[in-house]
Amino acid sequence: MSYTGSQLDYSFFEREPSISSSFDLDNADERPIDASRQRVELKRCMDAAVAAGASMDIDVPQIVVLGSQSSGKSSLFEGISKVSLPRNSGTCTRCPIICRMVRKPDPWCCKIGIMREVDENGDPLPDPETIPFGPEIYSPDKVCERIQRAQLAILHSEMDPQEFVDGAIFGTMRNGFSFNSIVVDIEGPDVIDLSFVDLPGLIVDDDGETDNVERVKRMAIKYIERKCNLILLVFHCSDDIQNQGARRLARTYDPEGERTITVLTKPDKIDRGQEDPWRERLRASDQCFCVRQPNMTESRSMSWEGARRLEMEFFRKDPWVNEYNDPSTQRRLGTENLTNHLNKRLLDWIVAKLPAMQEDLRRRLRDIKDGLNRLPAEVANPIRRANELVWEFNEKLKETVNICNFKIPSLVGVCRRSLEVYVNVLIYHLFPRFRPFSGAEAKKGSKASFNEFPEALPKVPALPSGVDAIPVPTTVYLDEVMQKCDIGRTREMPGNYPYGVQKEFMENSVEIWRDQTESMLEDIFQCISSHLKDLTFGHFASIGHADTIWDVVEAHIESRYDAVRKTLMDSLKREKTCSLVYACTEYFYYRKIYLNHYRSHHPTIVYAYKASVGDILHATADIVPNPIIATAGHAIADRLGEEDIVGEITEDEEHGIFVMAETRAFYHVAVRRYAETVAQIVFHDLLLDIQGGPELEQKLRDRIGTSGPDAERDCSLFVEPSLQVVKDREELKRRQASLKRILHQLSRFS
């Protein structure tokens, strides 16, 4: 817009070069164009790219209108676009409004759409979409109601948007805010090429709805934090700038102000005599503008052209007459001057960001190509591909249990630790508990502490971490062992006792082994099953038949589990029915150690030791020269002799202790033999041999149908990608083609 003296020129729209048709990415004119038209074409290319969804992949420059509640943004929107917005008390804009204006020689028309970026729960959609909202509009007076209806449709995201195109709209307003946007596309001969996003005004309170305050702030940050966007910062002159939160937010994300254009609104609301600070602010920056929009009364009977004339008449009078008469500030007064500046600034900004956008496009195209390469390739030979998948899976299965390339398979480590815990518990914590004294002696309390393992044996390891409780065998006292021996005697000669007592004690221990073995085997099976399920679904997920393969794999490992379990239970049965000791030297060695251990803790042996100590004290007291010490020594020795005079170990007690020692020695040998054998069987037959050689591989080929008269058909059905993979490939190809077209068009402007 230009001025000649004091006469306003309202023909600034006509000076823009005429362009005959809208920009089309597929059919754009390839011939060279002049610089002015080139800038406009570039801007339209950006609009087309945004409409095609390219804003997901590249930073497309936009003008973002930012201001506090009731700062005059809606009136500014109307002044720039020539269309009205819904008016209401408080906040009337409750979602972003994207306005794209394109100059065309055709009659004026407007299209309204809804850009869905989040679902009804507020979660981002993977593929934002823009859906038309109603037919084209050919009169600016009808745009306001259509925008109001579109905003209602956005706020009622659970309903079909098309239900709001017609029908009653009153009484259905909601107080929420949405990240989804209204898209307003305006075309016409008197329209300037300009695009901007009008955001809801920042609020400090919304009737206690604190979520709304933060939601509006996050919405603003989403747009202004992008370095490619220009910020149109709107201040109303009826309040101090420091009280308007939009200023602080803009400074946070554009501290140098290189992306910010300031607009002062409502200058007619300044108190008389308070204009100077605002006038100084206008003069201080060439990126600061001042506009005056008509009030509600004026707008009812005034055309857009009349509003612009009234606006400039306002600035021709005090207190703005000096700014109006100064060419450096006159060009920053009025909506037309602002619109013209925004048009030029946006085009300059797009040109400046062009190299970065082209590099973003190339990077995104490389990422999309990598994404396509990661998807399963289209299959030319189904039978060959099916066999390859089975072979590759079998190789991965081997890698889970075999050490290759110096990598230790995690599955082997987890299962080995489970087996080590099992062996530790069986050997060191489930042995028969014997006490070489009677139950009555134990109740006295003096025998409460008893070391189960002789000092001659290595130190017993503690219970493994993670094992909270184990079934500790019942403690058996010497009198109970003697009673069992006596009851078990039948036709034995005097002094002989039945072997059945030791056998009963061992059978009780073996029953505890059974529970521990079952539990250990189940834990390892669940570990293997979980690991192989992840492996199966990870390998076959792309073709959509992982569940079919898993059925075969699961049945296979269950059969291996059943076979191993039967082997272990048979071994347990042998231990219980006909367990023998062949390593006689080791057995006799442990029996001797336990025999000495139990005998040394028998009360008779302990008391005899105490009596011998008393004799030594008597002899020592006789030679002590100090009579007081000698008298005390004799008194202590007499006391020991009186208290500890007992009889010898009886033959029955001796045999009871022998039964204890023999049972513990037998347990020591048998449990090591059984536990180590179980660990070897589980480790080899269930874990290392999980793939079963060619057995599983053949089961998979049979299930798929890689041979036979229908092999071609069966394999084709098997290797066909899942619906999700097909969808992903189509989406990547669509985006690839779209971005390639955009990059090709942008290359014309390099």
PDB file of C-alpha atoms in Angstrom, residues 14-24 27-47 102-105 193 343 347-348 350-351 354 745-746 748-750:
ATOM      1  CA  GLU A  14      -3.850  -4.865  -7.655  1.00  0.00           C
ATOM      2  CA  ARG A  15      -0.099  -4.360  -7.864  1.00  0.00           C
ATOM      3  CA  GLU A  16       0.549  -8.065  -7.241  1.00  0.00           C
ATOM      4  CA  PRO A  17       1.271  -9.834 -10.558  1.00  0.00           C
ATOM      5  CA  SER A  18      -1.665 -11.850 -11.766  1.00  0.00           C
ATOM      6  CA  ILE A  19      -1.300 -15.615 -11.783  1.00  0.00           C
ATOM      7  CA  SER A  20      -3.749 -17.486 -13.923  1.00  0.00           C
ATOM      8  CA  SER A  21      -4.152 -20.733 -12.035  1.00  0.00           C
ATOM      9  CA  SER A  22      -3.566 -22.318  -8.661  1.00  0.00           C
ATOM     10  CA  PHE A  23      -0.310 -24.068  -7.984  1.00  0.00           C
ATOM     11  CA  ASP A  24      -0.268 -27.792  -8.744  1.00  0.00           C
ATOM     12  CA  ASN A  27       1.456 -30.070 -13.317  1.00  0.00           C
ATOM     13  CA  ALA A  28       3.440 -26.958 -12.430  1.00  0.00           C
ATOM     14  CA  ASP A  29       4.733 -24.884 -15.319  1.00  0.00           C
ATOM     15  CA  GLU A  30       8.393 -25.752 -15.941  1.00  0.00           C
ATOM     16  CA  ARG A  31       9.373 -22.629 -17.892  1.00  0.00           C
ATOM     17  CA  PRO A  32      11.470 -19.949 -16.129  1.00  0.00           C
ATOM     18  CA  ILE A  33       9.522 -17.257 -14.276  1.00  0.00           C
ATOM     19  CA  ASP A  34      10.505 -13.778 -13.164  1.00  0.00           C
ATOM     20  CA  ALA A  35      11.650 -13.037  -9.617  1.00  0.00           C
ATOM     21  CA  SER A  36       8.390 -11.523  -8.302  1.00  0.00           C
ATOM     22  CA  ARG A  37       6.241 -14.317  -9.640  1.00  0.00           C
ATOM     23  CA  GLN A  38       8.821 -16.835  -8.476  1.00  0.00           C
ATOM     24  CA  ARG A  39       8.455 -15.718  -4.871  1.00  0.00           C
ATOM     25  CA  VAL A  40       4.676 -16.038  -5.045  1.00  0.00           C
ATOM     26  CA  GLU A  41       4.956 -19.442  -6.695  1.00  0.00           C
ATOM     27  CA  LEU A  42       7.331 -20.567  -3.944  1.00  0.00           C
ATOM     28  CA  LYS A  43       4.871 -19.504  -1.275  1.00  0.00           C
ATOM     29  CA  ARG A  44       2.064 -21.399  -3.024  1.00  0.00           C
ATOM     30  CA  CYS A  45       4.350 -24.393  -3.295  1.00  0.00           C
ATOM     31  CA  MET A  46       4.699 -24.264   0.487  1.00  0.00           C
ATOM     32  CA  ASP A  47       0.912 -24.091   0.921  1.00  0.00           C
ATOM     33  CA  VAL A 102      -4.289 -17.023  -2.750  1.00  0.00           C
ATOM     34  CA  ARG A 103      -4.890 -14.379  -5.386  1.00  0.00           C
ATOM     35  CA  LYS A 104      -6.725 -15.669  -8.469  1.00  0.00           C
ATOM     36  CA  PRO A 105      -8.611 -13.990 -11.310  1.00  0.00           C
ATOM     37  CA  ASP A 193      -0.932 -14.188  -1.168  1.00  0.00           C
ATOM     38  CA  ASN A 343       3.286 -10.674   2.590  1.00  0.00           C
ATOM     39  CA  LEU A 347       8.065 -14.430   1.072  1.00  0.00           C
ATOM     40  CA  ASP A 348      11.543 -13.250   2.089  1.00  0.00           C
ATOM     41  CA  ILE A 350      10.509 -18.602   2.794  1.00  0.00           C
ATOM     42  CA  VAL A 351      13.277 -17.786   0.324  1.00  0.00           C
ATOM     43  CA  LEU A 354      14.618 -22.666   1.135  1.00  0.00           C
ATOM     44  CA  GLN A 745       9.371 -28.187  -7.517  1.00  0.00           C
ATOM     45  CA  LEU A 746      11.603 -26.479  -4.950  1.00  0.00           C
ATOM     46  CA  ARG A 748      13.120 -24.599  -9.616  1.00  0.00           C
ATOM     47  CA  PHE A 749      13.576 -21.857  -7.019  1.00  0.00           C
ATOM     48  CA  SER A 750      17.162 -22.624  -5.984  1.00  0.00           C
TER      49      SER A 750
END
